[in-house]
Amino acid sequence: MLTKFPLLGLVRPGIVSTGQRFLSSNTAAVVKVHRSIYARRYPTMVVLPNGATININYHEPRRIIKVIAVEIQFGLLSEAERKARLDKRKPKQKIRIEDEVEDNFNARKYLKYIKQK
């Protein structure tokens, strides 16, 4: 199950606390962060395919992460659906708008304003 949902490794099921904290290198990555504000971690909500939500601290500033569990078999898709899904994967190109600058400046028009020595 952890291979389908890679972010579920960040969440630990409810464990009864005994009041003492036993920290070691094995548990340091999965225990509760005992700070209200943790450096370079942002509160993020993970939405699972069944609609369940989990609140985690994530290294990127995102609000919601949707986990998709359905593996798509491209052999079973029609040609149009296959092409549409492959087009979604391609990086989108930014549209560059170049302003055309009309350069009709005439320097001779302003020669009369220059003082001669």
Coordinates of C-alpha atoms in Angstrom, one line a residue:
M1 CA 0.0 0.0 0.0
L2 CA 2.9 2.3 0.6
T3 CA 4.0 2.0 -3.0
K4 CA 0.8 3.3 -4.3
F5 CA 0.6 6.2 -1.9
P6 CA 4.2 7.5 -1.3
L7 CA 3.0 10.3 1.0
L8 CA 1.4 7.9 3.4
G9 CA 4.9 7.1 4.8
L10 CA 4.8 10.5 6.3
V11 CA 1.8 9.7 8.5
R12 CA 1.8 7.3 11.4
P13 CA -1.4 5.7 12.7
G14 CA -2.6 6.7 16.1
I15 CA -0.3 5.4 18.8
V16 CA -1.0 5.7 22.5
S17 CA 1.5 8.1 24.1
T18 CA 3.2 7.0 27.4
G19 CA 4.3 10.5 28.2
Q20 CA 7.9 9.9 27.6
R21 CA 9.7 10.6 24.3
F22 CA 12.3 8.0 23.2
L23 CA 14.1 9.5 20.3
S24 CA 16.6 7.7 18.2
S25 CA 17.7 7.8 14.6
N26 CA 15.1 5.2 13.7
T27 CA 12.1 7.2 14.9
A28 CA 13.3 10.7 14.3
A29 CA 11.7 10.9 10.8
V30 CA 8.2 9.7 11.8
V31 CA 7.5 11.3 15.2
K32 CA 5.4 14.4 15.8
V33 CA 7.2 17.6 15.3
H34 CA 7.3 19.3 18.7
R35 CA 7.3 22.8 17.4
S36 CA 4.3 24.9 16.4
I37 CA 6.3 26.5 13.5
Y38 CA 8.8 24.3 11.8
A39 CA 11.4 25.8 9.5
R40 CA 10.9 25.2 5.8
R41 CA 7.8 23.0 6.2
Y42 CA 4.4 24.1 5.1
P43 CA 1.0 22.8 6.3
T44 CA -0.5 20.8 3.4
M45 CA -3.6 18.7 3.0
V46 CA -3.3 15.3 1.2
V47 CA -6.5 14.1 -0.5
L48 CA -6.7 10.4 -1.0
P49 CA -8.8 8.8 -3.8
N50 CA -11.5 7.7 -1.4
G51 CA -12.0 11.3 -0.3
A52 CA -10.1 11.0 3.0
T53 CA -7.8 13.9 3.9
I54 CA -4.6 14.0 5.9
N55 CA -2.8 17.1 7.2
I56 CA 1.0 16.9 6.8
N57 CA 4.0 19.3 6.8
Y58 CA 5.4 19.4 3.2
H59 CA 8.7 20.8 1.9
E60 CA 7.0 22.8 -0.8
P61 CA 4.4 25.6 -0.2
R62 CA 1.3 23.8 -1.5
R63 CA -2.2 23.8 -0.1
I64 CA -3.6 20.5 -1.5
I65 CA -2.0 17.4 -2.9
K66 CA -4.3 14.9 -4.7
V67 CA -3.1 11.3 -4.7
I68 CA -4.2 9.4 -7.8
A69 CA -4.3 5.6 -7.2
V70 CA -5.6 4.5 -10.6
E71 CA -2.9 3.2 -12.9
I72 CA -3.8 3.7 -16.5
Q73 CA -3.1 1.0 -19.1
F74 CA -2.4 2.8 -22.3
G75 CA -3.1 -0.4 -24.3
L76 CA -6.8 -0.3 -23.4
L77 CA -7.4 3.3 -24.2
S78 CA -8.6 4.5 -27.6
E79 CA -6.2 6.4 -29.8
A80 CA -7.8 9.8 -29.1
E81 CA -7.8 9.3 -25.3
R82 CA -4.1 8.1 -25.4
K83 CA -3.1 11.2 -27.4
A84 CA -5.0 13.5 -25.0
R85 CA -3.3 12.0 -21.9
L86 CA 0.1 12.2 -23.5
D87 CA -0.5 15.8 -24.4
K88 CA -1.4 16.6 -20.8
R89 CA 2.0 15.2 -19.7
K90 CA 4.0 17.5 -22.0
P91 CA 5.3 20.7 -20.5
K92 CA 3.3 23.7 -21.4
Q93 CA 5.1 26.4 -23.4
K94 CA 4.8 29.9 -22.2
I95 CA 3.3 32.3 -24.7
R96 CA 5.7 35.1 -25.5
I97 CA 4.3 38.4 -26.6
E98 CA 6.8 40.6 -28.3
D99 CA 5.9 44.3 -28.7
E100 CA 6.8 45.8 -32.0
V101 CA 8.5 49.1 -31.4
E102 CA 8.0 51.6 -34.1
D103 CA 11.3 53.3 -34.5
N104 CA 10.5 56.4 -36.5
F105 CA 12.7 58.7 -34.5
N106 CA 14.3 61.4 -36.6
A107 CA 17.3 63.1 -35.0
R108 CA 17.4 65.9 -37.6
K109 CA 14.1 67.2 -36.3
Y110 CA 15.7 68.2 -33.0
L111 CA 18.9 69.7 -34.4
K112 CA 17.5 73.2 -34.0
Y113 CA 17.4 72.8 -30.2
I114 CA 21.1 72.1 -29.9
K115 CA 23.2 75.1 -29.1
Q116 CA 26.2 75.7 -31.4
K117 CA 29.4 76.9 -29.9

